[in-house]
Structures are given as structure tokens and as C-alpha cells.
Amino acid sequence: ETLPLYGQIVPNAEREHVVAARYPGTIRQVSKQVGDPVKQGDVLATVESNESLKTYPIIATLTGVLVQRQANVGEQTGDRTLFVIGDYSTVWVNLSVFPGDRAAIQTGQTVRITSTDATTTAEGTIIAVSPVGSATNQSTMATVLLDNADGHWVPGHFVHAEVVVSEREVPVAVLDKAIQVVDDTRVVFVAEGDFFEVRPVELGRGDGQFNEVLGGLRAGESYVSANSFVLKSELGKEGAEHGH
């Protein structure tokens, strides 16, 4: 059983580093711009110390991407932040949990994340649930850790989420996308030799990805799990031809 929620991708705060000058001075050179990839140890800028008048490098403390730059040649460094480096190989997803659902949410639960255009999905784990709610909308924030090695998940984007709140084994289940409706009956297409049989099925619980089959399909039978709508379309054409 799953609980649908809505959330937003944010940077993994544990993988963002703020870089400042070690000693106050004048910025003499800036080597990196916002958006540039950086490696730990790369020189981001050079500074001439106000006290010793010697130059020293400001070094990247993390491998990632330069996401903020507040350093320009000729400026004084002071003790302010000069650069922010982000490593987005993992990201967080902040989910809004409303009071009626709060009791069902806990750390360690698996969460299926889907982009708003439904083209990208991934699974993550709830790593924290805020002990404090929002005074504005009464929601509580649950944070999901999500792998982002391929860079598909962009901080700032909104996503849909399904939290797995309970699990149970079922003898037979099919992918949701395999189920079609023909003549007001839910069916799947089952392989029978070189042909496909339209098989009415009785369905039970679903989790947004799989659906339990209570009748009409036996364990071990092969069914069409992708592009079943193409077979349904062909079936409709055959029906139209027989009608003439």
C-alpha cells in the first residue's frame, strides 16, 4: 500500500560546502565561474593578504559544481562567503505531509519518486521527518535521500512521490501499465503460442506500479507488460473491420 505525496528536489545540504578566505585580503584572480565543474583541490581564486602582502590560493574543498560566486578581482574578501560548491550526485526530496497522513510516515520507508512529466522514476528512502510542523499550512516535512549520479533530478523541480506504508506478498501481480479496458472489462494480453489472448482479470490492491490479480491469470503465465495499448488498438481495428 502506498501514500501519494508531493515534494520538491533540493540540494543535499551535507554535500554543499561554503568557501571563504583564510586571511583577509584583496582578490587578485578568480579561476572559476558559476556552473563550472570543480575537483577537490582546484584553485578557485588567489588572494593577496592584507597583513603579509603575500598571495595564497583559495582551494575547492569538494568535488562538484560551483553554484555560487561572490568574488571579483579587486574586492576585499572580509570574512564573507566567496564560493559555494555543490555535489549533486545525491539530492534530497522534501515531501509535504499533512496531519492526516503524519502517523503513516517514518524514517526508513521506501519512496518512489516520479517527475511531473512522468518520464523519470527512482526509489529513495526517508532519512528524516521534521519534529516541527509548518504554521502556514500545518504540514510536516519528510526528507528523502535520492541517488542522482546520472543528474536527472534537478534541485528546485517539483515531483510526485509514493511512500510505501505497508507491504504484503501476493501470489500473482501484474504491472499497472499492462492493464487495459476492453468493453468495460479490465484485461491483460496473455501470450498463447504466436498469438495474444485477451484475458479478463479480477484485480485487488495496487501500489501505483503493480496490481494484485485475484483471478484470470495464473502464476508463471507470460503477459504483455509494455505497449499493451498497441494490442488494444489493433483489437479495436479488427472490431471495426468486422462491423462493415
XYZ file of C-alpha atoms in Angstrom:
244
model
C 0.000 0.000 0.000
C 1.327 3.442 -0.894
C 0.588 7.006 0.161
C 0.760 9.660 -2.586
C 2.550 12.891 -1.684
C 4.012 15.929 -3.428
C 7.501 17.317 -2.971
C 10.434 19.335 -4.247
C 14.012 18.370 -5.027
C 16.597 20.328 -3.032
C 20.394 20.121 -2.742
C 21.774 17.626 -0.254
C 22.839 20.083 2.444
C 25.505 17.648 3.602
C 27.100 17.866 0.164
C 27.320 21.657 -0.164
C 30.444 23.450 1.003
C 30.899 27.156 1.695
C 34.359 28.526 0.864
C 35.796 31.684 2.415
C 39.237 33.297 2.582
C 41.647 32.104 5.271
C 43.037 35.597 5.789
C 41.552 38.994 4.857
C 42.964 40.404 1.658
C 42.455 41.597 -1.903
C 41.222 39.175 -4.555
C 43.809 39.135 -7.361
C 42.435 36.391 -9.604
C 39.272 34.318 -9.974
C 39.680 30.994 -11.768
C 36.169 29.513 -11.768
C 32.709 30.691 -12.793
C 29.231 29.581 -11.705
C 28.370 26.272 -13.389
C 31.983 25.155 -13.777
C 32.797 21.636 -12.593
C 35.448 21.641 -9.871
C 37.565 18.991 -8.206
C 38.681 18.969 -4.614
C 41.991 20.862 -4.528
C 41.290 23.074 -7.558
C 42.297 26.730 -7.209
C 39.166 28.920 -7.199
C 40.918 32.263 -6.685
C 44.094 33.882 -5.399
C 44.174 36.476 -2.624
C 46.854 38.948 -1.529
C 46.937 39.008 2.255
C 46.465 42.455 3.789
C 48.964 41.630 6.524
C 51.790 39.794 4.752
C 51.150 41.103 1.199
C 51.796 37.536 0.007
C 49.340 35.783 -2.290
C 47.736 32.480 -1.375
C 45.186 30.242 -3.176
C 41.585 29.601 -2.207
C 41.102 25.876 -2.730
C 37.962 23.852 -3.571
C 37.027 21.693 -0.591
C 34.676 19.415 -2.519
C 34.331 17.835 -5.952
C 31.159 19.080 -7.610
C 29.791 22.172 -9.350
C 30.328 25.829 -8.487
C 26.818 27.049 -7.638
C 27.598 30.478 -6.138
C 30.383 33.003 -6.684
C 30.649 36.215 -4.700
C 34.261 37.030 -5.515
C 35.525 39.588 -8.017
C 39.031 40.797 -8.774
C 39.986 43.817 -6.676
C 37.436 43.223 -3.914
C 38.282 42.705 -0.272
C 37.473 39.222 0.976
C 36.494 40.089 4.518
C 35.067 37.046 6.288
C 32.162 36.556 3.889
C 31.318 33.545 1.747
C 33.164 33.707 -1.580
C 32.089 30.439 -3.219
C 29.569 27.643 -2.706
C 30.279 24.212 -4.186
C 27.526 21.621 -4.576
C 27.835 17.889 -5.117
C 24.542 16.768 -6.685
C 25.375 13.070 -7.075
C 22.752 12.694 -4.358
C 19.856 15.071 -3.690
C 17.110 15.421 -1.126
C 13.382 15.448 -1.802
C 11.344 17.425 0.719
C 7.837 15.971 0.985
C 4.884 17.842 2.476
C 2.997 15.563 4.867
C -0.353 16.795 6.164
C -1.713 15.945 9.635
C -3.994 13.143 8.464
C -1.023 11.266 6.959
C 1.644 12.054 9.558
C 1.144 8.855 11.582
C 1.863 6.724 8.487
C 5.258 8.330 7.782
C 8.506 7.247 9.407
C 12.219 7.099 8.640
C 13.439 4.114 6.642
C 10.374 3.875 4.405
C 10.887 3.375 0.675
C 9.589 6.159 -1.567
C 9.018 6.024 -5.315
C 9.753 9.426 -6.889
C 8.302 10.386 -10.287
C 8.980 13.547 -12.300
C 5.936 15.717 -13.010
C 6.064 14.717 -16.695
C 6.196 11.019 -15.649
C 9.331 10.355 -17.728
C 11.713 9.617 -14.854
C 11.250 7.451 -11.762
C 13.552 6.353 -8.957
C 13.403 4.983 -5.435
C 14.770 6.636 -2.309
C 14.495 6.316 1.452
C 13.072 8.667 4.075
C 16.046 9.774 6.182
C 14.336 12.344 8.409
C 10.900 13.550 9.498
C 10.775 17.045 10.948
C 9.528 17.225 14.541
C 8.106 20.700 13.801
C 5.161 21.471 11.546
C 4.535 24.500 9.340
C 2.394 27.214 10.891
C 1.362 28.283 7.386
C -0.248 25.087 6.076
C 0.096 22.661 9.028
C 2.259 20.257 7.016
C 5.317 18.375 8.277
C 8.411 17.863 6.127
C 9.795 14.400 5.404
C 13.180 14.233 3.651
C 14.064 11.534 1.122
C 17.640 10.736 0.065
C 17.784 10.095 -3.687
C 20.683 8.901 -5.830
C 21.410 11.361 -8.661
C 24.601 10.038 -10.235
C 23.093 10.493 -13.726
C 21.980 14.073 -12.999
C 18.301 13.539 -13.882
C 16.996 15.164 -10.697
C 17.386 18.953 -10.703
C 17.182 20.910 -7.434
C 14.174 23.222 -7.499
C 11.960 20.903 -9.555
C 8.727 19.502 -8.135
C 7.995 15.768 -8.107
C 5.298 13.241 -7.237
C 6.014 10.659 -4.548
C 4.502 7.389 -3.361
C 5.537 6.270 0.104
C 5.372 2.531 0.747
C 3.476 2.411 4.051
C 2.770 -1.347 4.088
C 3.874 -4.418 2.137
C 2.497 -7.901 1.660
C 3.298 -10.738 -0.705
C 0.680 -11.736 -3.265
C 0.654 -14.891 -5.425
C 0.106 -13.040 -8.722
C 0.629 -9.404 -9.682
C 0.966 -7.502 -12.952
C 2.330 -4.113 -13.885
C -0.314 -1.381 -13.948
C 0.676 -0.415 -17.478
C -0.221 -3.931 -18.676
C -3.877 -3.462 -17.738
C -6.277 -2.256 -20.429
C -10.057 -1.816 -20.522
C -11.935 -3.613 -23.290
C -15.758 -3.464 -23.386
C -15.765 -2.056 -19.836
C -13.714 -5.018 -18.588
C -10.168 -4.861 -17.281
C -7.930 -7.219 -19.232
C -4.325 -8.181 -19.878
C -2.889 -9.687 -23.040
C -1.522 -13.183 -22.390
C 0.908 -14.978 -24.728
C -0.618 -18.096 -26.295
C 1.875 -19.517 -28.797
C 2.283 -16.965 -31.590
C -0.835 -15.057 -30.559
C -2.080 -12.974 -27.662
C -5.254 -13.793 -25.798
C -7.414 -11.094 -24.271
C -7.783 -12.256 -20.668
C -10.275 -10.598 -18.284
C -8.752 -10.239 -14.815
C -10.061 -9.559 -11.336
C -7.813 -7.086 -9.569
C -7.058 -6.457 -5.908
C -4.778 -3.937 -4.250
C -2.287 -1.821 -6.142
C 0.716 0.283 -5.204
C 0.832 2.585 -8.204
C 3.213 0.274 -10.072
C 1.913 -3.278 -9.592
C -1.615 -4.593 -9.135
C -2.642 -7.781 -7.368
C -4.503 -10.305 -9.579
C -7.232 -12.205 -7.749
C -8.431 -14.149 -10.775
C -7.984 -14.666 -14.502
C -4.210 -15.138 -14.559
C -2.047 -17.906 -13.123
C 1.463 -17.533 -11.689
C 4.046 -18.216 -14.402
C 1.910 -17.147 -17.369
C 3.527 -14.609 -19.703
C 1.694 -11.346 -20.302
C 2.403 -8.172 -22.272
C 3.947 -5.724 -19.803
C 4.844 -2.883 -22.174
C 2.953 -1.184 -25.007
C -0.191 -3.245 -24.345
C -2.175 -0.269 -25.648
C -0.862 -1.153 -29.139
C -2.564 -4.552 -28.955
C -5.728 -2.900 -27.691
C -5.601 -0.520 -30.655
C -5.194 -3.443 -33.075
C -8.113 -5.178 -31.405
C -10.245 -2.104 -31.964
C -9.316 -2.046 -35.669
C -10.308 -5.679 -36.067
C -13.656 -4.974 -34.425
C -14.264 -2.043 -36.775
C -13.449 -4.187 -39.845
C -15.848 -6.937 -38.766
C -18.541 -4.330 -38.275
C -18.535 -3.428 -42.004
